[in-house]
Coordinates of C-alpha atoms and ligand atoms in Angstrom, one line a residue:
M227 CA 11.1 12.6 4.2
C228 CA 10.4 16.3 3.8
G229 CA 10.9 18.9 6.5
I230 CA 8.4 21.7 7.4
I231 CA 9.3 24.8 9.4
G232 CA 7.2 27.9 10.2
Y233 CA 7.7 31.1 12.3
I234 CA 5.5 33.9 13.5
G235 CA 6.8 36.5 16.0
N236 CA 8.7 39.8 16.2
N237 CA 12.0 38.7 14.7
D238 CA 13.3 38.1 11.2
A239 CA 11.5 35.0 9.9
K240 CA 14.0 34.3 7.1
A241 CA 16.9 33.6 9.4
F242 CA 14.9 31.3 11.6
L243 CA 13.4 29.4 8.6
L244 CA 16.8 28.7 7.0
D245 CA 18.3 27.7 10.4
G246 CA 15.4 25.3 11.0
L247 CA 15.7 23.8 7.6
E248 CA 19.4 23.3 8.1
K249 CA 18.7 21.3 11.3
M250 CA 16.3 19.0 9.4
E251 CA 18.7 18.4 6.4
Y252 CA 19.4 14.9 7.9
R253 CA 15.9 13.9 6.9
G254 CA 16.9 13.8 3.3
Y255 CA 15.8 16.2 0.5
D256 CA 16.4 17.3 -3.0
S257 CA 15.1 20.9 -3.0
S258 CA 14.2 23.6 -0.5
G259 CA 12.4 26.9 -0.2
I260 CA 10.8 29.5 2.0
S261 CA 7.9 32.0 1.8
V262 CA 8.1 35.2 3.9
M263 CA 5.2 37.6 4.5
S264 CA 6.3 41.2 4.0
G265 CA 3.4 43.6 4.5
N266 CA 0.5 41.9 2.7
K267 CA 2.7 40.2 0.1
I268 CA 4.1 36.7 0.1
H269 CA 7.7 36.4 -1.2
T270 CA 8.7 32.9 -2.2
F271 CA 12.2 31.7 -2.8
K272 CA 13.0 28.1 -3.7
K273 CA 15.8 26.0 -5.3
R274 CA 16.6 22.5 -6.4
G275 CA 19.5 20.9 -4.6
R276 CA 21.1 21.6 -1.2
L277 CA 20.0 24.3 1.1
Q278 CA 23.3 26.2 0.5
I279 CA 22.1 26.8 -3.1
L280 CA 18.9 28.5 -1.7
R281 CA 21.0 30.6 0.7
E282 CA 23.3 31.7 -2.1
S283 CA 20.2 32.7 -4.2
L284 CA 18.8 34.7 -1.3
K285 CA 22.0 36.8 -1.2
N286 CA 21.1 38.1 -4.6
Q287 CA 17.5 39.0 -3.7
Q288 CA 16.5 42.4 -2.4
D289 CA 16.4 42.0 1.3
V290 CA 13.0 40.5 2.2
S291 CA 12.3 41.1 5.9
G292 CA 9.2 39.8 7.5
F293 CA 8.0 38.3 10.8
V294 CA 5.9 35.4 9.4
G295 CA 7.1 32.6 7.2
I296 CA 7.1 29.0 6.2
G297 CA 9.9 26.8 4.8
H298 CA 10.4 23.3 3.4
T299 CA 13.0 20.7 2.4
R300 CA 11.4 18.5 -0.2
W301 CA 12.0 14.8 -1.0
A302 CA 10.5 14.5 -4.5
T303 CA 7.3 12.4 -4.8
H304 CA 4.9 13.9 -7.4
G305 CA 7.1 15.7 -9.9
G306 CA 10.9 15.5 -10.0
A307 CA 13.3 17.7 -8.1
S308 CA 13.2 21.2 -9.7
D309 CA 12.9 24.9 -8.8
I310 CA 9.3 24.8 -9.9
N311 CA 8.4 21.7 -8.0
A312 CA 10.1 22.8 -4.8
H313 CA 7.9 24.0 -2.0
P314 CA 6.4 26.4 -1.0
Q315 CA 3.7 26.0 -3.7
N316 CA 1.5 29.1 -4.2
S317 CA -1.9 29.7 -5.7
Q318 CA -1.9 31.5 -8.9
S319 CA -3.3 34.6 -7.3
G320 CA -0.3 34.6 -5.0
R321 CA -2.6 34.9 -2.0
I322 CA -1.9 31.4 -0.6
S323 CA 1.4 29.7 0.0
V324 CA 1.7 26.1 1.2
V325 CA 4.4 23.6 2.4
H326 CA 3.4 20.0 2.5
N327 CA 4.6 16.6 3.7
G328 CA 2.6 13.6 2.5
I329 CA 0.8 12.5 -0.6
I330 CA -2.6 13.8 -1.8
E331 CA -4.1 10.7 -3.5
N332 CA -7.0 12.4 -5.2
Y333 CA -5.0 15.4 -6.5
I334 CA -5.7 14.6 -10.1
S335 CA -9.5 14.8 -9.7
L336 CA -9.1 18.0 -7.7
K337 CA -6.7 19.4 -10.3
N338 CA -9.2 18.7 -13.0
F339 CA -12.0 20.3 -11.0
L340 CA -9.8 23.5 -10.6
L341 CA -8.8 23.5 -14.2
E342 CA -12.5 23.6 -15.1
K343 CA -12.8 26.6 -12.8
G344 CA -10.1 28.3 -14.9
F345 CA -7.1 27.7 -12.6
K346 CA -3.7 27.4 -14.3
F347 CA -0.9 25.2 -12.9
I348 CA 2.8 25.5 -13.3
S349 CA 4.2 22.6 -11.3
D350 CA 3.8 18.8 -11.4
T351 CA 3.1 18.6 -7.6
D352 CA 0.0 17.5 -5.7
T353 CA 0.9 20.4 -3.3
E354 CA 0.1 23.1 -5.8
V355 CA -3.4 21.7 -6.0
V356 CA -3.8 22.2 -2.3
A357 CA -2.7 25.9 -2.5
Q358 CA -5.1 26.5 -5.4
L359 CA -8.0 24.6 -3.6
I360 CA -7.6 26.8 -0.5
D361 CA -7.6 29.9 -2.7
F362 CA -10.7 28.6 -4.5
Y363 CA -12.6 28.3 -1.2
Y364 CA -11.2 31.6 0.2
K365 CA -13.9 34.1 0.5
D366 CA -13.0 36.3 3.5
N367 CA -11.9 33.7 6.0
F368 CA -8.6 31.9 5.8
F369 CA -9.4 29.3 8.5
E370 CA -12.7 28.4 6.8
A371 CA -11.1 28.1 3.4
V372 CA -8.4 25.7 4.8
K373 CA -11.1 23.7 6.7
T374 CA -13.2 23.3 3.6
A375 CA -10.2 22.5 1.4
V376 CA -8.6 19.8 3.6
S377 CA -12.0 18.2 4.0
K378 CA -11.7 17.4 0.2
L379 CA -8.3 15.9 0.5
E380 CA -7.6 12.1 0.5
G381 CA -4.2 10.8 1.5
S382 CA -1.7 12.2 3.9
Y383 CA -0.7 15.7 4.7
A384 CA 1.2 17.9 7.1
L385 CA 0.6 21.5 5.9
G386 CA 1.9 24.9 6.8
I387 CA -0.1 27.6 5.1
L388 CA 0.2 31.4 4.7
C389 CA -2.5 33.8 3.4
S390 CA -1.5 37.3 2.3
N391 CA -5.0 38.6 3.3
E392 CA -4.4 37.5 6.9
P393 CA -0.7 38.0 7.6
D394 CA -1.1 37.6 11.4
K395 CA -1.3 33.8 11.4
I396 CA 0.1 30.6 10.0
I397 CA -2.4 27.7 9.7
A398 CA -1.2 24.2 10.1
A399 CA -3.1 21.0 9.4
K400 CA -2.3 17.3 10.0
K401 CA -3.4 13.9 8.7
D402 CA -1.2 10.8 8.7
S403 CA 2.0 12.9 8.5
P404 CA 3.7 14.4 11.7
L405 CA 3.6 18.1 12.5
I406 CA 4.3 19.9 15.7
V407 CA 3.6 23.3 17.1
G408 CA 6.3 25.0 19.3
I409 CA 5.3 27.6 21.9
G410 CA 7.9 30.4 22.4
E411 CA 8.1 33.7 24.1
D412 CA 5.9 36.1 22.1
E413 CA 6.6 33.9 19.1
N414 CA 5.4 30.5 17.9
Y415 CA 6.5 27.9 15.5
I416 CA 5.5 24.8 13.4
A417 CA 7.9 22.1 12.4
S418 CA 8.1 18.5 11.3
D419 CA 10.3 17.5 14.2
V420 CA 11.7 18.8 17.4
T421 CA 15.3 19.2 16.0
A422 CA 14.3 22.3 14.2
L423 CA 12.8 24.0 17.3
I424 CA 14.9 22.9 20.3
S425 CA 17.2 25.9 20.1
K426 CA 14.1 28.1 20.6
T427 CA 11.7 26.2 22.7
R428 CA 11.2 22.9 24.6
K429 CA 7.4 23.3 24.8
I430 CA 5.8 21.4 21.9
Y431 CA 2.4 20.2 21.0
R432 CA 2.1 17.3 18.5
L433 CA -0.9 17.8 16.3
E434 CA -3.3 14.9 16.2
E435 CA -5.2 13.4 13.3
N436 CA -7.3 16.0 11.5
D437 CA -6.2 18.8 13.7
I438 CA -6.1 22.3 12.3
A439 CA -4.0 24.9 14.2
V440 CA -4.2 28.6 13.9
V441 CA -0.8 29.8 15.0
K442 CA -0.5 33.5 16.0
K443 CA 2.6 35.0 17.7
D444 CA 0.7 35.2 21.0
K445 CA -1.8 32.4 20.7
V446 CA -2.3 29.0 19.2
T447 CA -5.8 27.7 18.7
I448 CA -6.3 24.0 17.9
Y449 CA -9.5 23.0 16.1
S450 CA -10.1 19.2 16.3
N451 CA -12.9 16.7 16.0
A452 CA -13.4 17.3 19.7
G453 CA -13.8 21.1 19.3
K454 CA -11.6 24.1 19.8
K455 CA -9.0 24.9 22.4
V456 CA -6.4 27.6 23.0
L457 CA -3.1 25.9 23.8
D458 CA -1.8 26.3 27.4
R459 CA 2.0 26.0 27.2
D460 CA 2.1 24.3 30.6
K461 CA -1.0 22.1 30.5
D462 CA -1.1 21.1 26.9
C463 CA 2.5 21.0 25.8
T464 CA 5.1 18.3 26.1
T465 CA 8.5 19.5 27.5
I466 CA 11.4 18.1 25.5
D467 CA 14.2 17.2 27.8
W468 CA 17.0 16.6 25.3
D469 CA 20.2 18.5 26.0
I470 CA 21.2 20.6 23.0
E471 CA 24.7 19.1 22.9
S472 CA 23.1 15.7 22.1
V473 CA 21.8 17.2 18.9
G474 CA 25.2 18.0 17.5
K475 CA 28.0 15.7 16.1
G476 CA 30.3 16.4 18.9
N477 CA 33.9 15.2 18.1
Y478 CA 32.7 12.8 15.4
D479 CA 32.9 13.3 11.6
H480 CA 29.4 11.9 11.2
F481 CA 26.2 11.3 13.2
M482 CA 26.4 7.7 12.2
M483 CA 29.7 7.1 14.0
K484 CA 28.5 9.2 17.0
E485 CA 25.4 7.0 17.3
I486 CA 27.4 3.8 16.8
M487 CA 29.5 4.9 19.7
Q488 CA 26.5 5.8 21.9
Q489 CA 25.2 2.2 21.8
P490 CA 26.6 0.9 25.1
K491 CA 25.1 3.8 27.0
V492 CA 21.7 3.9 25.3
L493 CA 21.5 0.1 25.3
K494 CA 22.1 0.1 29.1
K495 CA 19.6 2.9 29.5
T496 CA 16.9 0.9 27.6
I497 CA 17.6 -2.4 29.4
D498 CA 17.7 -0.7 32.8
S499 CA 14.3 0.9 32.0
L500 CA 12.7 -2.6 31.7
I501 CA 14.9 -4.8 34.1
K502 CA 15.1 -3.6 37.7
N503 CA 17.1 -5.5 40.3
G504 CA 17.4 -8.5 37.9
K505 CA 13.7 -8.7 37.3
I506 CA 11.6 -7.7 34.3
D507 CA 9.4 -4.7 35.1
F508 CA 6.6 -4.4 32.6
L509 CA 4.1 -2.7 35.0
D510 CA 4.0 0.4 32.8
V511 CA 3.4 -1.6 29.7
G512 CA 0.0 -2.9 30.9
L513 CA -0.1 -6.4 29.4
T514 CA -2.2 -8.7 31.7
D515 CA -1.7 -12.4 32.2
E516 CA -5.4 -12.8 31.2
Y517 CA -4.8 -11.1 27.9
L518 CA -1.5 -13.0 27.2
K519 CA -3.3 -16.3 27.9
S520 CA -5.9 -15.3 25.2
L521 CA -3.2 -15.1 22.5
S522 CA -2.7 -17.8 19.9
K523 CA -0.2 -15.9 17.6
I524 CA 2.1 -13.0 17.5
F525 CA 2.8 -10.9 14.4
I526 CA 5.8 -8.6 14.2
V527 CA 5.4 -5.9 11.6
A528 CA 7.9 -3.3 10.5
C529 CA 10.1 -1.9 7.7
G530 CA 13.8 -1.9 6.9
S531 CA 16.1 -2.4 9.9
A532 CA 13.1 -2.5 12.2
Y533 CA 11.9 -5.5 10.2
H534 CA 15.3 -7.1 10.7
V535 CA 14.8 -6.7 14.4
G536 CA 11.5 -8.5 13.9
V537 CA 13.3 -11.4 12.2
V538 CA 15.5 -11.9 15.2
G539 CA 12.5 -11.4 17.4
R540 CA 10.6 -14.3 15.8
Y541 CA 13.5 -16.7 16.5
V542 CA 13.8 -15.6 20.1
V543 CA 10.1 -15.4 21.0
E544 CA 9.3 -18.8 19.5
K545 CA 12.3 -20.4 21.2
L546 CA 11.7 -18.9 24.6
A547 CA 7.9 -18.4 24.8
K548 CA 6.9 -21.3 22.5
I549 CA 4.2 -19.2 20.8
S550 CA 3.9 -18.9 17.0
V551 CA 5.3 -15.8 15.5
E552 CA 5.0 -14.4 12.0
V553 CA 7.2 -11.5 11.0
E554 CA 6.0 -9.4 8.1
L555 CA 7.1 -6.4 6.1
A556 CA 4.5 -3.7 6.9
S557 CA 4.2 -2.7 3.2
E558 CA 3.1 -6.3 2.5
F559 CA 1.1 -6.9 5.7
R560 CA -1.2 -4.0 5.1
Y561 CA -2.4 -5.3 1.7
K562 CA -2.3 -9.1 2.1
E563 CA -5.5 -9.6 4.2
P564 CA -3.5 -11.0 7.1
L565 CA -5.1 -13.7 9.2
V566 CA -5.2 -11.5 12.3
D567 CA -8.0 -11.5 14.9
E568 CA -8.6 -10.9 18.6
S569 CA -6.3 -13.7 19.5
S570 CA -3.4 -12.0 17.7
L571 CA -1.0 -9.6 19.2
V572 CA 0.6 -7.4 16.6
I573 CA 4.0 -5.9 17.5
V574 CA 4.9 -2.8 15.4
I575 CA 8.6 -1.8 15.6
S576 CA 9.5 1.7 14.4
Q577 CA 12.3 4.1 15.3
S578 CA 10.5 7.2 14.1
G579 CA 7.0 6.1 14.9
E580 CA 5.9 7.8 11.7
T581 CA 6.7 5.2 8.9
A582 CA 3.6 5.3 6.7
D583 CA 3.5 1.6 5.9
S584 CA 4.0 0.6 9.6
L585 CA 1.3 3.1 10.7
A586 CA -1.1 1.7 8.1
A587 CA -0.3 -1.9 9.1
L588 CA -1.1 -0.9 12.7
R589 CA -4.5 0.5 11.7
E590 CA -5.2 -2.7 9.6
A591 CA -4.3 -4.9 12.6
K592 CA -6.7 -2.9 14.9
K593 CA -9.4 -3.0 12.3
L594 CA -9.1 -6.8 12.3
G595 CA -9.6 -6.9 16.1
A596 CA -6.0 -7.3 17.3
K597 CA -4.3 -5.3 20.0
V598 CA -1.1 -3.6 19.0
L599 CA 2.1 -3.2 21.0
S600 CA 4.6 -0.8 19.5
I601 CA 8.3 -0.5 20.1
V602 CA 9.1 3.1 19.3
N603 CA 12.0 5.6 19.8
V604 CA 10.0 8.9 19.5
V605 CA 7.7 9.8 22.3
G606 CA 4.2 10.8 21.2
S607 CA 4.7 9.7 17.6
S608 CA 1.8 8.6 15.6
I609 CA 2.5 4.8 16.0
A610 CA 3.0 5.2 19.7
N611 CA -0.2 7.3 20.0
E612 CA -2.3 4.7 18.2
S613 CA -1.0 1.6 19.9
D614 CA -2.7 -0.2 22.8
Y615 CA 0.7 -0.8 24.4
V616 CA 3.9 1.1 23.9
I617 CA 7.5 0.3 24.9
Y618 CA 9.9 3.1 24.2
T619 CA 13.5 2.5 23.3
L620 CA 15.7 5.1 25.0
A621 CA 18.2 5.6 22.1
G622 CA 17.8 9.3 22.1
Q623 CA 17.3 11.2 18.9
E624 CA 18.8 9.3 15.9
I625 CA 20.0 11.7 13.2
A626 CA 21.9 9.5 10.7
V627 CA 19.6 8.0 8.1
A628 CA 21.2 4.6 8.7
T629 CA 19.9 3.4 12.0
T630 CA 22.4 1.8 14.5
K631 CA 21.6 2.7 18.1
A632 CA 17.9 2.5 17.7
Y633 CA 18.2 -0.9 16.0
S634 CA 20.3 -2.2 19.0
C635 CA 17.8 -0.8 21.5
Q636 CA 14.9 -2.3 19.6
L637 CA 16.7 -5.7 19.7
S638 CA 17.2 -5.5 23.5
V639 CA 13.4 -4.7 23.9
V640 CA 12.5 -7.7 21.8
Y641 CA 14.7 -9.9 23.9
I642 CA 13.1 -8.6 27.1
L643 CA 9.6 -9.0 25.7
A644 CA 10.4 -12.6 24.7
L645 CA 11.7 -13.3 28.2
Y646 CA 8.6 -11.6 29.7
F647 CA 6.3 -13.8 27.6
A648 CA 8.4 -16.9 28.6
E649 CA 8.1 -15.9 32.3
R650 CA 4.3 -15.4 32.1
F651 CA 3.8 -18.6 30.0
K652 CA 6.2 -20.5 32.3
S653 CA 7.9 -21.8 29.2
I654 CA 11.4 -21.5 30.6
S655 CA 12.8 -22.3 34.1
D656 CA 13.5 -19.6 36.6
D657 CA 17.2 -20.5 36.3
D658 CA 17.2 -20.0 32.6
L659 CA 15.3 -16.8 32.9
S660 CA 17.9 -15.5 35.4
K661 CA 20.7 -16.6 33.1
Y662 CA 19.3 -14.8 30.1
I663 CA 18.6 -11.6 32.1
A664 CA 22.2 -11.7 33.4
E665 CA 23.5 -12.0 29.9
L666 CA 21.3 -9.1 28.7
I667 CA 22.6 -6.9 31.4
S668 CA 26.2 -7.8 30.5
L669 CA 25.8 -6.9 26.8
P670 CA 26.5 -3.1 26.9
D671 CA 30.0 -3.7 28.4
K672 CA 30.6 -6.4 25.8
L673 CA 29.5 -4.0 23.1
E674 CA 31.9 -1.5 24.4
L675 CA 34.8 -4.0 23.9
I676 CA 33.9 -4.2 20.2
L677 CA 33.9 -0.5 19.9
Q678 CA 37.3 -0.3 21.5
Q679 CA 38.6 -2.5 18.6
K680 CA 36.8 -0.5 15.9
D681 CA 40.1 0.1 14.0
E682 CA 40.1 -3.6 13.1
L683 CA 37.0 -3.0 11.0
L684 CA 38.6 0.0 9.3
E685 CA 41.4 -2.3 8.2
I686 CA 38.9 -4.8 6.8
A687 CA 37.1 -2.0 5.0
Q688 CA 40.3 -0.8 3.5
K689 CA 41.0 -4.3 2.2
Y690 CA 37.6 -4.6 0.5
K691 CA 36.9 -0.9 -0.3
D692 CA 36.8 -1.6 -4.1
I693 CA 34.3 -4.4 -4.1
S694 CA 31.2 -4.0 -6.3
C695 CA 29.1 -6.6 -4.5
A696 CA 29.0 -8.7 -1.4
F697 CA 27.1 -11.7 0.0
F698 CA 26.2 -12.0 3.7
I699 CA 25.5 -15.6 4.8
G700 CA 24.5 -17.2 8.0
R701 CA 22.0 -19.5 9.6
T702 CA 19.0 -18.8 11.9
L703 CA 19.9 -15.8 14.1
D704 CA 23.1 -15.2 12.0
Y705 CA 21.0 -15.0 8.9
A706 CA 18.7 -12.4 10.6
V707 CA 21.7 -10.2 11.4
C708 CA 23.0 -10.7 7.8
M709 CA 19.9 -9.0 6.6
E710 CA 20.8 -5.9 8.7
G711 CA 24.5 -6.0 7.8
S712 CA 23.5 -6.2 4.1
L713 CA 21.1 -3.2 4.4
K714 CA 23.7 -1.1 6.3
L715 CA 26.4 -1.7 3.6
K716 CA 23.9 -1.0 0.8
E717 CA 22.4 2.1 2.2
V718 CA 25.6 4.0 3.2
S719 CA 28.2 2.7 0.7
Y720 CA 26.0 1.9 -2.2
V721 CA 27.6 -1.6 -2.6
H722 CA 25.1 -4.2 -4.0
C723 CA 24.7 -6.8 -1.2
E724 CA 22.5 -9.8 -0.6
A725 CA 21.8 -11.6 2.7
Y726 CA 21.4 -15.3 2.2
A727 CA 20.6 -18.2 4.4
A728 CA 23.8 -20.1 4.2
G729 CA 22.1 -23.4 3.4
E730 CA 20.2 -21.8 0.5
L731 CA 23.3 -20.7 -1.5
K732 CA 23.5 -24.0 -3.4
H733 CA 19.9 -23.6 -4.6
G734 CA 21.0 -21.0 -7.2
T735 CA 22.9 -18.1 -5.9
I736 CA 26.2 -19.8 -5.7
S737 CA 26.3 -19.4 -9.5
L738 CA 27.1 -15.8 -8.8
I739 CA 30.2 -16.6 -6.7
E740 CA 33.4 -16.0 -8.8
K741 CA 37.0 -15.2 -8.1
G742 CA 37.2 -12.3 -5.7
T743 CA 33.6 -12.2 -4.6
L744 CA 33.4 -11.1 -1.0
V745 CA 31.4 -13.4 1.3
I746 CA 30.8 -12.0 4.8
A747 CA 29.8 -14.9 7.1
L748 CA 28.3 -14.9 10.6
L749 CA 29.0 -18.0 12.6
T750 CA 27.9 -17.3 16.2
Q751 CA 25.5 -20.3 16.6
D752 CA 27.8 -23.0 17.9
E753 CA 25.7 -25.9 16.9
L754 CA 25.6 -24.7 13.3
F755 CA 29.2 -23.6 13.0
D756 CA 30.4 -26.7 11.1
K757 CA 27.5 -26.5 8.7
T758 CA 28.3 -22.9 7.8
V759 CA 32.0 -23.7 7.5
S760 CA 31.0 -26.2 4.9
N761 CA 29.2 -23.5 3.0
L762 CA 32.3 -21.4 3.2
R763 CA 34.5 -24.1 1.7
E764 CA 32.0 -24.3 -1.2
V765 CA 32.3 -20.6 -2.0
K766 CA 36.0 -20.6 -1.3
A767 CA 36.4 -23.4 -3.9
R768 CA 34.8 -21.0 -6.4
G769 CA 37.2 -18.1 -5.7
A770 CA 35.4 -16.2 -3.0
R771 CA 37.2 -14.1 -0.4
I772 CA 35.8 -14.7 3.1
F773 CA 35.4 -12.3 6.0
A774 CA 34.0 -14.2 9.0
I775 CA 32.5 -13.0 12.3
T776 CA 32.5 -15.6 15.1
T777 CA 33.7 -16.2 18.6
A778 CA 37.2 -17.1 19.7
N779 CA 36.4 -20.7 20.6
H780 CA 36.3 -21.4 16.9
R781 CA 39.6 -19.7 16.2
S782 CA 41.6 -22.6 14.7
K783 CA 38.8 -23.9 12.5
I784 CA 37.7 -20.6 11.1
N785 CA 41.3 -19.6 10.3
E786 CA 41.5 -22.6 8.0
V787 CA 38.9 -21.2 5.7
A788 CA 38.4 -17.4 6.2
D789 CA 40.7 -14.7 4.7
D790 CA 39.8 -12.3 7.6
V791 CA 38.1 -13.0 10.9
Y792 CA 36.6 -10.7 13.6
F793 CA 36.0 -12.3 17.0
I794 CA 33.1 -10.9 19.0
P795 CA 33.1 -11.4 22.8
E796 CA 31.7 -14.7 24.1
C797 CA 28.0 -14.5 24.9
L798 CA 25.0 -16.9 25.0
N799 CA 24.4 -17.8 21.4
L800 CA 20.8 -16.7 21.6
M801 CA 21.9 -13.1 22.3
S802 CA 24.7 -12.9 19.9
P803 CA 22.8 -10.6 17.4
V804 CA 23.2 -7.7 19.8
L805 CA 27.0 -8.1 19.4
S806 CA 27.5 -9.5 15.9
V807 CA 25.7 -6.6 14.2
I808 CA 28.2 -4.1 15.6
P809 CA 31.2 -5.1 13.4
L810 CA 28.8 -4.9 10.4
Q811 CA 27.7 -1.4 11.4
L812 CA 31.4 -0.3 11.6
L813 CA 32.3 -2.1 8.4
S814 CA 29.5 -0.2 6.6
Y815 CA 30.5 3.1 8.1
Y816 CA 34.2 2.7 7.2
S817 CA 33.4 1.4 3.7
A818 CA 31.2 4.5 3.0
F819 CA 33.9 6.8 4.5
L820 CA 36.6 5.3 2.2
R821 CA 34.3 5.5 -0.8
G822 CA 33.5 9.2 0.0
C823 CA 29.8 8.7 0.4
D824 CA 27.4 11.1 2.1
I825 CA 27.3 8.9 5.2
D826 CA 24.6 10.7 7.3
K827 CA 22.4 11.6 4.2
P828 CA 22.8 8.7 1.7
R829 CA 21.4 9.4 -1.8
N830 CA 17.7 8.8 -2.4
L831 CA 17.1 8.0 1.3
A832 CA 15.0 9.7 4.1
K833 CA 15.3 9.1 7.8
S834 CA 11.6 8.3 8.1
V835 CA 9.5 7.3 5.2
T836 CA 6.2 9.0 6.0
V837 CA 4.8 8.4 2.5
E838 CA 4.0 5.1 0.9
Ligands
AGP257 C1 17.6 1.7 8.3 O1 19.0 2.0 8.4 C2 16.9 2.6 7.3 N1 17.1 3.9 7.6 C3 15.4 2.2 7.1 O2 15.4 0.8 6.7 C4 14.5 2.2 8.4 O3 14.9 1.2 9.3 C5 13.1 2.0 8.0 O4 12.7 3.0 7.1 C6 12.1 1.9 9.2 O5 12.1 3.2 9.8 P1 11.4 3.3 11.2 O6 12.1 2.4 12.2 O7 11.4 4.7 11.6 O8 9.9 2.8 11.1

């Protein structure tokens, strides 16, 4: 996912831009660049590769000082990673410079239109078309040119734009791709996320759909469908309450380990926000009994790890609340003409709240008449803003591309939601409700116990660090957690993994098991333990090496078949996913560490996929 930064004020823009881009490196990128206004000329510098390469190239430039600028870290979509395709993209006259997050779906037709008008292009990007289009419409009014140009765009965009004829402003525009304005002291900013600004300001304004912002150093004017308003930093802005220390790695080598270790604290914080004095408190959510009674089906829709939370959620909601649940990949749901109507509740799970497929699925669900409840980690994000009901996870900002603490907090919310439904539908007894709530409240401490034994997972990772593939197998809830474990190992250590329902192996995949193949098995569901052990004997007979995760009550039996075993603390089987995923997170982290991978910024990945 690309990163946008912009500065206008009385200080050196270049230094702020580079620092802001550095703070957004975690989002994933393959090129970077800045444009700085110096007098009435725009100077643009951009390079393929890491930000350090851009910094090095700037050292060789004549010093460009200016008080207005924009910057970008690009994750290649249209046109490969290259100096030419890096942003900012400028119009051929040099008058307009643009940084862009998103995809312009009609850029070909616009490009052909401009080619006929005599424009020449040098890049493969859709963004260059935007710069040229603004220039085409520029007569003597920068804002009007931008307004006309963006009205022709189809697709998604977050734009930061400079115009050399009007050097006293940056114009920002937003549709389907997040962009915020930061209000400073005699200076103002734009950025893709708060991380880039928090060292300068805690007063931010999240642009809404189709907003255009004219950002001057002493005034920000927002033009929206509702009209025009000058931003008041106290009335209109959100105050970010993160402590700056929370944004750094602290004593950890990687954000991923820091965030794994934060799980007990943020899990407790999330649970405590929804369970007070042993009772579920959903007053702020706004779900009414009358509405719940009108429901015939629930859909859970998400991507990646958030989808894996949904797979657990389906088992748990159906078991506790006895209501039919479908869990769908957002990228599939949005195109499959889902059987959704007013009697459906669609739950969208998203850490960033900006995932393009999940946002599109939300809009599709609402178009079909359903209400949407979202479980989101970023306050005021697009998915949260467009939902009928929102439950926030309190994981705090998650920097590592591979989610850990947000996944765990999402899981806890899904459990609490399932218990809330069960309580309202009276589908479980008060005693069982109290038992499950008590177990949930105990989980952060049990999770802490696992983290205290994290070196055991380092030993396992060392033993298997040279594997080229792995199979994760389990049944029901264990299978759901296998999906997440498999994704974790894939995305940070680049090991090819598959998650398989243990009972499904013999229907084809067991043909891949050969001497030395690693099979990672989850056996936390007591009533299915023996079944899964049988599957382990089948793969063992074909040469597999087995790493099992289970509970100590199965110690003797599991030691007969597994090469290595990790025992998670005892807990109610239904809630074991919150614990069994932790050793898999640690295994993935250590495997990646031992393989020398870029753990926080894995190749090809972005923290939030804001484009299709
Ligand atoms: C998980 O480790 C990945 N980073 C990825 O699968 C992620 O969960 C997915 O892109 C969904 O992101 P979201 O939760 O921000 O919507």
